[in-house]
Amino acid sequence: MYESNIDLDAVTAIDTHVHIEADDCGHAALPQPLLDAADAYFQRTGPSPTIDQIADYYRELSMAAVVFTVDSETNMKTPPNSSAEIARGAARNNDVLIPFASVDPLQGEKAVHKARSLVEDFGVRGFKFHPSTQGFAPNDEEFLPLFTQLEAYGLPVVFHTGQTGIGAGMPGGFGIRLSLSNPMFLDDLAARHPYLPIIMAHPSVPWQDEAIAIATHKANVWIDLSGWSPKYFEPKLIQAARTYLQDKVLFASDYPAIKPERWMRDYAGLGLPDEVSQKIFKTNAARLLKLV
């Protein structure tokens, strides 16, 4: 059972978006052609790090990290990595890791039961969804039982938004639909479930205006800044983070796709005030994750 032992005074930042791409036996959560295409897209080489290697890496950086996989079993026809195993790995590294889980919404009542077990038996602190790879529209009433259950727990749910490197450059994008990751679906979800904390992952290219509008309008919606180097952020996103959304923006790298050191280095070029950066790097996430 996971219980956090993170010393917030000892960490400089909380990276809210870190992928566990392969379990301890080397099983990957996506078909190999997709993984190969993603490696080419992100210009990566070498094996994916294990959860213990990720923990050691973040210790060296004096950072904490939210870790998760994505369960796309039905749509991708590939058995998922184990969220329970991730929770156990985070428990043995609870000074730096925070476990989120993933369930496959297309599995209906099975997904609801699995979510309950992951919270009540393993202590996960949130959930991750990727509508495009999981093949579902988050606002569809078919998934009302799942999100009603998650709302009852009050735990954050992270949704991929915008374009994705998964399937990029492949014929038909491997059948993955970017349209399912339009953040406007999450506006519907946030309105229906006002006490469900929702994190829109990534600058939502090509829907940045929509994401900013939703985060501004809905008290239960945040934006994480993962998946893009800050030097590519649109000026409107930087301005919102500097001013009226400074309490609702989260540092996130998308490691191992992007290393947090590179993200931090490029972020420094934005020139945001130190008091805003402190919120983005740690304070906002600590409050949302109930670490304070």
Short mmCIF file of N, CA, C and O in Angstrom, two decimals, residues 36-103:
data_model
loop_
_atom_site.label_atom_id
_atom_site.label_comp_id
_atom_site.label_asym_id
_atom_site.label_seq_id
_atom_site.Cartn_x
_atom_site.Cartn_y
_atom_site.Cartn_z
N ASP A 36 8.59 1.76 -31.87
CA ASP A 36 9.67 2.11 -32.79
C ASP A 36 9.43 3.48 -33.42
O ASP A 36 10.35 4.30 -33.56
N ALA A 37 8.17 3.74 -33.80
CA ALA A 37 7.84 5.03 -34.40
C ALA A 37 7.99 6.16 -33.39
O ALA A 37 8.45 7.26 -33.72
N ALA A 38 7.62 5.91 -32.14
CA ALA A 38 7.76 6.93 -31.10
C ALA A 38 9.24 7.23 -30.83
O ALA A 38 9.62 8.39 -30.64
N ASP A 39 10.07 6.19 -30.83
CA ASP A 39 11.51 6.42 -30.64
C ASP A 39 12.06 7.29 -31.76
O ASP A 39 12.88 8.19 -31.52
N ALA A 40 11.62 7.04 -32.99
CA ALA A 40 12.08 7.86 -34.11
C ALA A 40 11.57 9.29 -33.98
O ALA A 40 12.31 10.25 -34.23
N TYR A 41 10.33 9.46 -33.55
CA TYR A 41 9.72 10.79 -33.41
C TYR A 41 10.46 11.61 -32.37
O TYR A 41 10.74 12.80 -32.56
N PHE A 42 10.80 10.97 -31.22
CA PHE A 42 11.47 11.68 -30.14
C PHE A 42 12.99 11.56 -30.21
O PHE A 42 13.69 12.04 -29.31
N GLN A 43 13.49 10.87 -31.25
CA GLN A 43 14.94 10.70 -31.45
C GLN A 43 15.59 10.05 -30.23
O GLN A 43 16.59 10.53 -29.69
N ARG A 44 14.99 8.94 -29.79
CA ARG A 44 15.48 8.23 -28.62
C ARG A 44 16.15 6.93 -29.03
O ARG A 44 15.76 6.31 -30.03
N THR A 45 17.10 6.49 -28.22
CA THR A 45 17.74 5.19 -28.41
C THR A 45 17.88 4.52 -27.05
O THR A 45 17.85 5.18 -26.01
N GLY A 46 18.05 3.21 -27.07
CA GLY A 46 18.26 2.48 -25.83
C GLY A 46 16.98 2.03 -25.18
O GLY A 46 15.88 2.46 -25.55
N PRO A 47 17.09 1.12 -24.20
CA PRO A 47 15.90 0.57 -23.54
C PRO A 47 15.23 1.59 -22.62
O PRO A 47 15.87 2.54 -22.14
N SER A 48 13.95 1.38 -22.38
CA SER A 48 13.22 2.24 -21.46
C SER A 48 13.68 1.98 -20.03
O SER A 48 13.92 0.82 -19.66
N PRO A 49 13.81 3.01 -19.21
CA PRO A 49 14.25 2.79 -17.83
C PRO A 49 13.19 2.09 -17.00
O PRO A 49 11.99 2.26 -17.23
N THR A 50 13.62 1.30 -16.03
CA THR A 50 12.70 0.66 -15.09
C THR A 50 12.25 1.68 -14.04
O THR A 50 12.82 2.77 -13.92
N ILE A 51 11.26 1.31 -13.26
CA ILE A 51 10.76 2.24 -12.25
C ILE A 51 11.82 2.54 -11.20
O ILE A 51 11.92 3.68 -10.73
N ASP A 52 12.64 1.55 -10.84
CA ASP A 52 13.69 1.82 -9.86
C ASP A 52 14.78 2.71 -10.44
O ASP A 52 15.34 3.56 -9.73
N GLN A 53 15.08 2.54 -11.71
CA GLN A 53 16.05 3.44 -12.36
C GLN A 53 15.51 4.86 -12.42
O GLN A 53 16.26 5.83 -12.23
N ILE A 54 14.23 5.00 -12.69
CA ILE A 54 13.61 6.33 -12.71
C ILE A 54 13.68 6.96 -11.32
O ILE A 54 13.98 8.16 -11.18
N ALA A 55 13.42 6.17 -10.29
CA ALA A 55 13.49 6.70 -8.92
C ALA A 55 14.90 7.20 -8.62
O ALA A 55 15.07 8.30 -8.05
N ASP A 56 15.91 6.42 -8.98
CA ASP A 56 17.30 6.85 -8.74
C ASP A 56 17.62 8.13 -9.50
O ASP A 56 18.30 9.03 -8.97
N TYR A 57 17.12 8.22 -10.72
CA TYR A 57 17.37 9.39 -11.56
C TYR A 57 16.78 10.65 -10.92
O TYR A 57 17.43 11.70 -10.83
N TYR A 58 15.53 10.55 -10.45
CA TYR A 58 14.90 11.72 -9.85
C TYR A 58 15.51 12.06 -8.48
O TYR A 58 15.54 13.25 -8.11
N ARG A 59 16.00 11.07 -7.76
CA ARG A 59 16.73 11.38 -6.52
C ARG A 59 17.96 12.24 -6.82
O ARG A 59 18.25 13.20 -6.10
N GLU A 60 18.67 11.87 -7.87
CA GLU A 60 19.87 12.63 -8.23
C GLU A 60 19.52 14.06 -8.60
O GLU A 60 20.31 14.98 -8.38
N LEU A 61 18.33 14.27 -9.14
CA LEU A 61 17.88 15.60 -9.53
C LEU A 61 17.24 16.37 -8.37
O LEU A 61 16.89 17.55 -8.54
N SER A 62 17.07 15.70 -7.23
CA SER A 62 16.33 16.29 -6.08
C SER A 62 14.93 16.69 -6.50
O SER A 62 14.43 17.76 -6.14
N MET A 63 14.29 15.82 -7.27
CA MET A 63 12.91 16.02 -7.70
C MET A 63 12.05 14.82 -7.30
O MET A 63 12.58 13.71 -7.11
N ALA A 64 10.75 15.05 -7.20
CA ALA A 64 9.78 13.96 -7.11
C ALA A 64 9.11 13.80 -8.47
O ALA A 64 9.21 14.69 -9.33
N ALA A 65 8.43 12.67 -8.67
CA ALA A 65 7.83 12.41 -9.98
C ALA A 65 6.55 11.60 -9.84
O ALA A 65 6.49 10.66 -9.04
N VAL A 66 5.54 11.96 -10.62
CA VAL A 66 4.32 11.18 -10.78
C VAL A 66 4.56 10.19 -11.92
O VAL A 66 4.95 10.59 -13.03
N VAL A 67 4.34 8.90 -11.65
CA VAL A 67 4.65 7.86 -12.64
C VAL A 67 3.39 7.07 -12.98
O VAL A 67 2.51 6.85 -12.13
N PHE A 68 3.31 6.65 -14.24
CA PHE A 68 2.12 5.91 -14.69
C PHE A 68 2.39 5.20 -16.00
O PHE A 68 3.39 5.44 -16.68
N THR A 69 1.47 4.33 -16.37
CA THR A 69 1.39 3.73 -17.69
C THR A 69 0.05 4.12 -18.29
O THR A 69 -0.70 4.89 -17.70
N VAL A 70 -0.25 3.61 -19.48
CA VAL A 70 -1.57 3.80 -20.10
C VAL A 70 -2.11 2.44 -20.51
O VAL A 70 -1.43 1.69 -21.22
N ASP A 71 -3.30 2.10 -20.03
CA ASP A 71 -3.94 0.83 -20.36
C ASP A 71 -4.81 1.02 -21.59
O ASP A 71 -5.93 1.54 -21.52
N SER A 72 -4.28 0.62 -22.75
CA SER A 72 -5.01 0.73 -24.02
C SER A 72 -5.30 -0.65 -24.59
O SER A 72 -5.30 -0.85 -25.81
N GLU A 73 -5.57 -1.61 -23.71
CA GLU A 73 -5.64 -3.02 -24.12
C GLU A 73 -6.67 -3.26 -25.21
O GLU A 73 -6.38 -3.91 -26.22
N THR A 74 -7.89 -2.74 -25.05
CA THR A 74 -8.94 -3.04 -26.02
C THR A 74 -8.63 -2.44 -27.38
O THR A 74 -8.70 -3.13 -28.41
N ASN A 75 -8.25 -1.17 -27.41
CA ASN A 75 -8.05 -0.49 -28.68
C ASN A 75 -6.74 -0.89 -29.36
O ASN A 75 -6.69 -1.03 -30.59
N MET A 76 -5.68 -1.11 -28.58
CA MET A 76 -4.38 -1.44 -29.13
C MET A 76 -4.13 -2.94 -29.21
O MET A 76 -3.15 -3.39 -29.77
N LYS A 77 -5.04 -3.72 -28.57
CA LYS A 77 -4.95 -5.19 -28.57
C LYS A 77 -3.61 -5.67 -28.02
O LYS A 77 -3.01 -6.64 -28.53
N THR A 78 -3.15 -4.97 -26.97
CA THR A 78 -1.89 -5.32 -26.31
C THR A 78 -2.12 -5.30 -24.80
O THR A 78 -2.64 -4.32 -24.28
N PRO A 79 -1.75 -6.37 -24.10
CA PRO A 79 -1.92 -6.37 -22.64
C PRO A 79 -1.17 -5.20 -22.02
O PRO A 79 -0.07 -4.86 -22.44
N PRO A 80 -1.77 -4.58 -21.01
CA PRO A 80 -1.15 -3.39 -20.42
C PRO A 80 -0.04 -3.74 -19.45
O PRO A 80 0.07 -4.89 -18.99
N ASN A 81 0.80 -2.75 -19.15
CA ASN A 81 1.65 -2.85 -17.98
C ASN A 81 0.76 -2.86 -16.74
O ASN A 81 -0.37 -2.39 -16.77
N SER A 82 1.29 -3.34 -15.64
CA SER A 82 0.52 -3.44 -14.41
C SER A 82 0.59 -2.16 -13.60
O SER A 82 1.67 -1.77 -13.14
N SER A 83 -0.55 -1.52 -13.40
CA SER A 83 -0.59 -0.35 -12.52
C SER A 83 -0.32 -0.76 -11.08
O SER A 83 0.24 0.02 -10.30
N ALA A 84 -0.72 -1.98 -10.71
CA ALA A 84 -0.43 -2.47 -9.36
C ALA A 84 1.08 -2.59 -9.16
O ALA A 84 1.61 -2.24 -8.09
N GLU A 85 1.78 -3.06 -10.17
CA GLU A 85 3.24 -3.17 -10.07
C GLU A 85 3.88 -1.78 -9.96
O GLU A 85 4.83 -1.58 -9.20
N ILE A 86 3.35 -0.82 -10.69
CA ILE A 86 3.86 0.55 -10.58
C ILE A 86 3.63 1.09 -9.18
O ILE A 86 4.51 1.73 -8.60
N ALA A 87 2.46 0.80 -8.61
CA ALA A 87 2.19 1.25 -7.24
C ALA A 87 3.17 0.61 -6.26
O ALA A 87 3.66 1.27 -5.33
N ARG A 88 3.46 -0.68 -6.45
CA ARG A 88 4.43 -1.33 -5.56
C ARG A 88 5.82 -0.75 -5.74
O ARG A 88 6.57 -0.55 -4.77
N GLY A 89 6.19 -0.45 -6.99
CA GLY A 89 7.49 0.17 -7.23
C GLY A 89 7.59 1.54 -6.62
O GLY A 89 8.63 1.93 -6.07
N ALA A 90 6.49 2.33 -6.70
CA ALA A 90 6.49 3.64 -6.08
C ALA A 90 6.54 3.53 -4.56
O ALA A 90 7.16 4.37 -3.89
N ALA A 91 5.91 2.49 -4.00
CA ALA A 91 5.92 2.32 -2.55
C ALA A 91 7.33 2.06 -2.03
O ALA A 91 7.68 2.53 -0.94
N ARG A 92 8.13 1.33 -2.79
CA ARG A 92 9.50 1.10 -2.33
C ARG A 92 10.43 2.28 -2.66
O ARG A 92 11.59 2.28 -2.23
N ASN A 93 9.89 3.26 -3.38
CA ASN A 93 10.63 4.50 -3.68
C ASN A 93 9.77 5.71 -3.32
O ASN A 93 9.74 6.71 -4.03
N ASN A 94 9.09 5.61 -2.17
CA ASN A 94 8.09 6.62 -1.84
C ASN A 94 8.66 7.95 -1.39
O ASN A 94 7.92 8.88 -1.08
N ASP A 95 10.00 8.06 -1.38
CA ASP A 95 10.62 9.35 -1.10
C ASP A 95 10.67 10.24 -2.33
O ASP A 95 10.87 11.46 -2.23
N VAL A 96 10.45 9.64 -3.53
CA VAL A 96 10.51 10.43 -4.77
C VAL A 96 9.39 10.15 -5.76
O VAL A 96 9.12 10.98 -6.63
N LEU A 97 8.70 9.00 -5.65
CA LEU A 97 7.71 8.63 -6.65
C LEU A 97 6.29 8.68 -6.09
O LEU A 97 6.05 8.37 -4.93
N ILE A 98 5.36 9.06 -6.97
CA ILE A 98 3.93 9.13 -6.67
C ILE A 98 3.21 8.32 -7.75
O ILE A 98 3.29 8.66 -8.93
N PRO A 99 2.50 7.24 -7.38
CA PRO A 99 1.91 6.38 -8.41
C PRO A 99 0.52 6.84 -8.85
O PRO A 99 -0.37 7.09 -8.04
N PHE A 100 0.36 6.96 -10.16
CA PHE A 100 -0.96 7.06 -10.77
C PHE A 100 -1.23 5.71 -11.45
O PHE A 100 -0.30 4.97 -11.77
N ALA A 101 -2.50 5.41 -11.65
CA ALA A 101 -2.89 4.17 -12.31
C ALA A 101 -3.53 4.48 -13.66
O ALA A 101 -3.80 5.65 -13.98
N SER A 102 -3.79 3.44 -14.42
CA SER A 102 -4.56 3.58 -15.65
C SER A 102 -5.48 2.39 -15.79
O SER A 102 -5.10 1.25 -15.47
N VAL A 103 -6.70 2.64 -16.21
CA VAL A 103 -7.64 1.57 -16.54
C VAL A 103 -8.16 1.84 -17.94
O VAL A 103 -8.13 2.96 -18.44
#
